[in-house]
mmCIF file of C-alpha atoms in Angstrom:
data_model
loop_
_atom_site.group_PDB
_atom_site.id
_atom_site.type_symbol
_atom_site.label_atom_id
_atom_site.label_comp_id
_atom_site.label_asym_id
_atom_site.label_seq_id
_atom_site.Cartn_x
_atom_site.Cartn_y
_atom_site.Cartn_z
ATOM 1 C CA MET Z 22 -77.622 34.531 13.863
ATOM 2 C CA ASN Z 23 -74.748 34.109 11.816
ATOM 3 C CA LYS Z 24 -71.603 34.498 13.801
ATOM 4 C CA VAL Z 25 -68.513 32.311 13.821
ATOM 5 C CA ILE Z 26 -65.167 33.152 15.960
ATOM 6 C CA ILE Z 27 -61.438 31.088 14.756
ATOM 7 C CA ALA Z 28 -58.422 31.794 15.588
ATOM 8 C CA GLY Z 29 -56.066 30.034 13.425
ATOM 9 C CA ARG Z 30 -52.605 30.672 10.445
ATOM 10 C CA LEU Z 31 -52.657 31.813 7.371
ATOM 11 C CA VAL Z 32 -51.952 28.034 4.946
ATOM 12 C CA LYS Z 33 -50.812 31.336 2.020
ATOM 13 C CA ASP Z 34 -50.623 34.968 1.888
ATOM 14 C CA PRO Z 35 -53.901 36.674 0.639
ATOM 15 C CA GLU Z 36 -55.134 36.653 -2.698
ATOM 16 C CA MET Z 37 -55.883 40.755 -3.212
ATOM 17 C CA MET Z 38 -57.682 42.077 -6.543
ATOM 18 C CA SER Z 39 -61.013 44.630 -7.269
ATOM 19 C CA SER Z 40 -64.041 43.657 -8.533
ATOM 20 C CA LYS Z 41 -65.229 46.034 -11.552
ATOM 21 C CA ASP Z 42 -66.579 48.288 -9.106
ATOM 22 C CA GLY Z 43 -63.765 48.619 -7.229
ATOM 23 C CA LEU Z 44 -64.048 47.011 -4.073
ATOM 24 C CA ILE Z 45 -61.220 45.599 -3.249
ATOM 25 C CA ILE Z 46 -61.417 41.766 -2.498
ATOM 26 C CA ALA Z 47 -58.915 39.326 -0.969
ATOM 27 C CA LYS Z 48 -59.526 35.236 -0.706
ATOM 28 C CA MET Z 49 -57.342 34.013 1.994
ATOM 29 C CA SER Z 50 -57.797 29.879 3.503
ATOM 30 C CA ILE Z 51 -57.021 29.660 7.498
ATOM 31 C CA ALA Z 52 -55.844 26.764 9.164
ATOM 32 C CA PHE Z 53 -56.663 26.189 12.296
ATOM 33 C CA ASP Z 54 -56.237 22.576 14.810
ATOM 34 C CA ARG Z 55 -58.996 21.109 16.767
ATOM 35 C CA ILE Z 56 -58.079 17.912 19.448
ATOM 36 C CA VAL Z 57 -59.940 14.524 18.375
ATOM 37 C CA LYS Z 58 -59.832 11.589 20.244
ATOM 38 C CA GLY Z 59 -56.520 13.453 22.120
ATOM 39 C CA GLU Z 60 -54.154 13.626 18.661
ATOM 40 C CA LYS Z 61 -54.499 17.247 17.083
ATOM 41 C CA VAL Z 62 -56.271 17.087 13.658
ATOM 42 C CA SER Z 63 -55.484 20.525 11.103
ATOM 43 C CA ASN Z 64 -58.588 21.868 9.471
ATOM 44 C CA PHE Z 65 -58.392 24.501 6.397
ATOM 45 C CA ILE Z 66 -61.264 26.777 5.484
ATOM 46 C CA ASP Z 67 -61.130 29.374 2.848
ATOM 47 C CA ALA Z 68 -62.299 33.336 4.065
ATOM 48 C CA VAL Z 69 -62.387 36.113 1.885
ATOM 49 C CA ALA Z 70 -62.715 39.497 3.335
ATOM 50 C CA PHE Z 71 -64.375 42.657 1.651
ATOM 51 C CA GLY Z 72 -63.949 46.665 1.434
ATOM 52 C CA ARG Z 73 -61.833 48.179 3.989
ATOM 53 C CA THR Z 74 -61.131 45.207 6.070
ATOM 54 C CA ALA Z 75 -59.583 43.557 2.893
ATOM 55 C CA GLU Z 76 -57.241 46.278 2.382
ATOM 56 C CA GLN Z 77 -55.956 46.088 5.916
ATOM 57 C CA CYS Z 78 -55.838 42.411 4.562
ATOM 58 C CA LYS Z 79 -52.841 43.029 2.476
ATOM 59 C CA ASN Z 80 -50.170 43.136 5.172
ATOM 60 C CA PHE Z 81 -51.212 39.549 5.963
ATOM 61 C CA TYR Z 82 -48.791 37.217 5.053
ATOM 62 C CA LYS Z 83 -48.491 33.658 5.029
ATOM 63 C CA GLY Z 84 -48.318 31.751 8.897
ATOM 64 C CA LYS Z 85 -49.715 34.663 10.334
ATOM 65 C CA PRO Z 86 -52.010 34.169 13.449
ATOM 66 C CA LEU Z 87 -54.953 35.991 13.604
ATOM 67 C CA ILE Z 88 -58.271 35.615 14.900
ATOM 68 C CA PHE Z 89 -61.470 35.742 12.492
ATOM 69 C CA ASP Z 90 -64.992 37.522 13.668
ATOM 70 C CA ALA Z 91 -67.062 36.159 10.584
ATOM 71 C CA GLU Z 92 -69.944 34.737 8.307
ATOM 72 C CA LEU Z 93 -70.151 31.122 7.245
ATOM 73 C CA THR Z 94 -71.601 30.617 4.077
ATOM 74 C CA GLN Z 95 -72.167 28.061 1.993
ATOM 75 C CA GLU Z 96 -71.553 27.543 -2.011
ATOM 76 C CA GLN Z 97 -73.524 24.729 -3.945
ATOM 77 C CA TRP Z 98 -73.222 23.947 -7.897
ATOM 78 C CA GLU Z 99 -72.791 21.052 -9.930
ATOM 79 C CA ASP Z 100 -69.524 20.049 -11.813
ATOM 80 C CA SER Z 101 -68.751 19.239 -15.074
ATOM 81 C CA GLN Z 102 -69.834 15.392 -14.305
ATOM 82 C CA GLY Z 103 -72.545 16.094 -13.133
ATOM 83 C CA ASN Z 104 -71.925 15.594 -9.919
ATOM 84 C CA ARG Z 105 -72.990 17.657 -5.872
ATOM 85 C CA ARG Z 106 -70.224 19.687 -4.749
ATOM 86 C CA GLN Z 107 -71.004 22.516 -1.520
ATOM 87 C CA VAL Z 108 -68.090 24.282 0.061
ATOM 88 C CA HIS Z 109 -68.032 26.338 3.109
ATOM 89 C CA LYS Z 110 -66.677 29.821 3.417
ATOM 90 C CA LEU Z 111 -66.009 32.435 5.495
ATOM 91 C CA ILE Z 112 -66.550 36.016 4.589
ATOM 92 C CA ILE Z 113 -64.454 37.624 7.069
ATOM 93 C CA GLN Z 114 -66.782 40.940 8.799
ATOM 94 C CA ARG Z 115 -63.597 42.499 11.179
ATOM 95 C CA PHE Z 116 -60.055 40.510 13.307
ATOM 96 C CA SER Z 117 -56.989 41.155 15.361
ATOM 97 C CA TYR Z 118 -54.117 40.193 15.632
ATOM 98 C CA MET Z 119 -52.824 37.272 17.791
ATOM 99 C CA MET Z 120 -50.340 38.042 20.639
ATOM 100 C CA THR Z 121 -47.827 35.526 20.156
ATOM 101 C CA ASP Z 122 -45.140 37.902 19.345
ATOM 102 C CA LYS Z 123 -44.720 41.901 20.638
ATOM 103 C CA LYS Z 124 -42.640 42.518 17.378
ATOM 104 C CA GLN Z 125 -45.219 40.178 14.885
ATOM 105 C CA VAL Z 126 -47.826 42.765 15.619
ATOM 106 C CA PRO Z 127 -47.532 45.780 13.131
ATOM 107 C CA GLU Z 128 -48.017 50.024 15.188
ATOM 108 C CA MET Z 129 -50.708 50.547 14.355
ATOM 109 C CA ARG Z 130 -53.749 53.275 14.506
ATOM 110 C CA ASP Z 131 -56.956 53.133 16.435
ATOM 111 C CA GLU Z 132 -58.940 54.200 13.165
ATOM 112 C CA ASP Z 133 -56.958 50.434 12.277
ATOM 113 C CA VAL Z 134 -58.239 48.648 14.545
ATOM 114 C CA VAL Z 135 -60.652 46.863 12.841
ATOM 115 C CA PHE Z 136 -61.979 44.910 15.707
#
């Protein structure tokens, strides 16, 4: 099973694009905190959404608190100096708004709710 549920804030507005086939893609970076030896440490992870989920990301903005239901993937490559590199990314399946302030949650119809 490959399932990640993470709560965090967007580092910047999502980057919206589409594939050659017209599939909508949303790229974003998520910041989340964890406690290490009693101190808050910020972590960052890249994420991507496709299709209908990506289309809904166009309403997101920098700093927006969200909960993501995703899969974790790892990309590996060799850089121009021959060093092996890797990065972990989330592939977003669904999301939910964090209820920090009712004014921040947009009016949504039942068919708009993904998570």
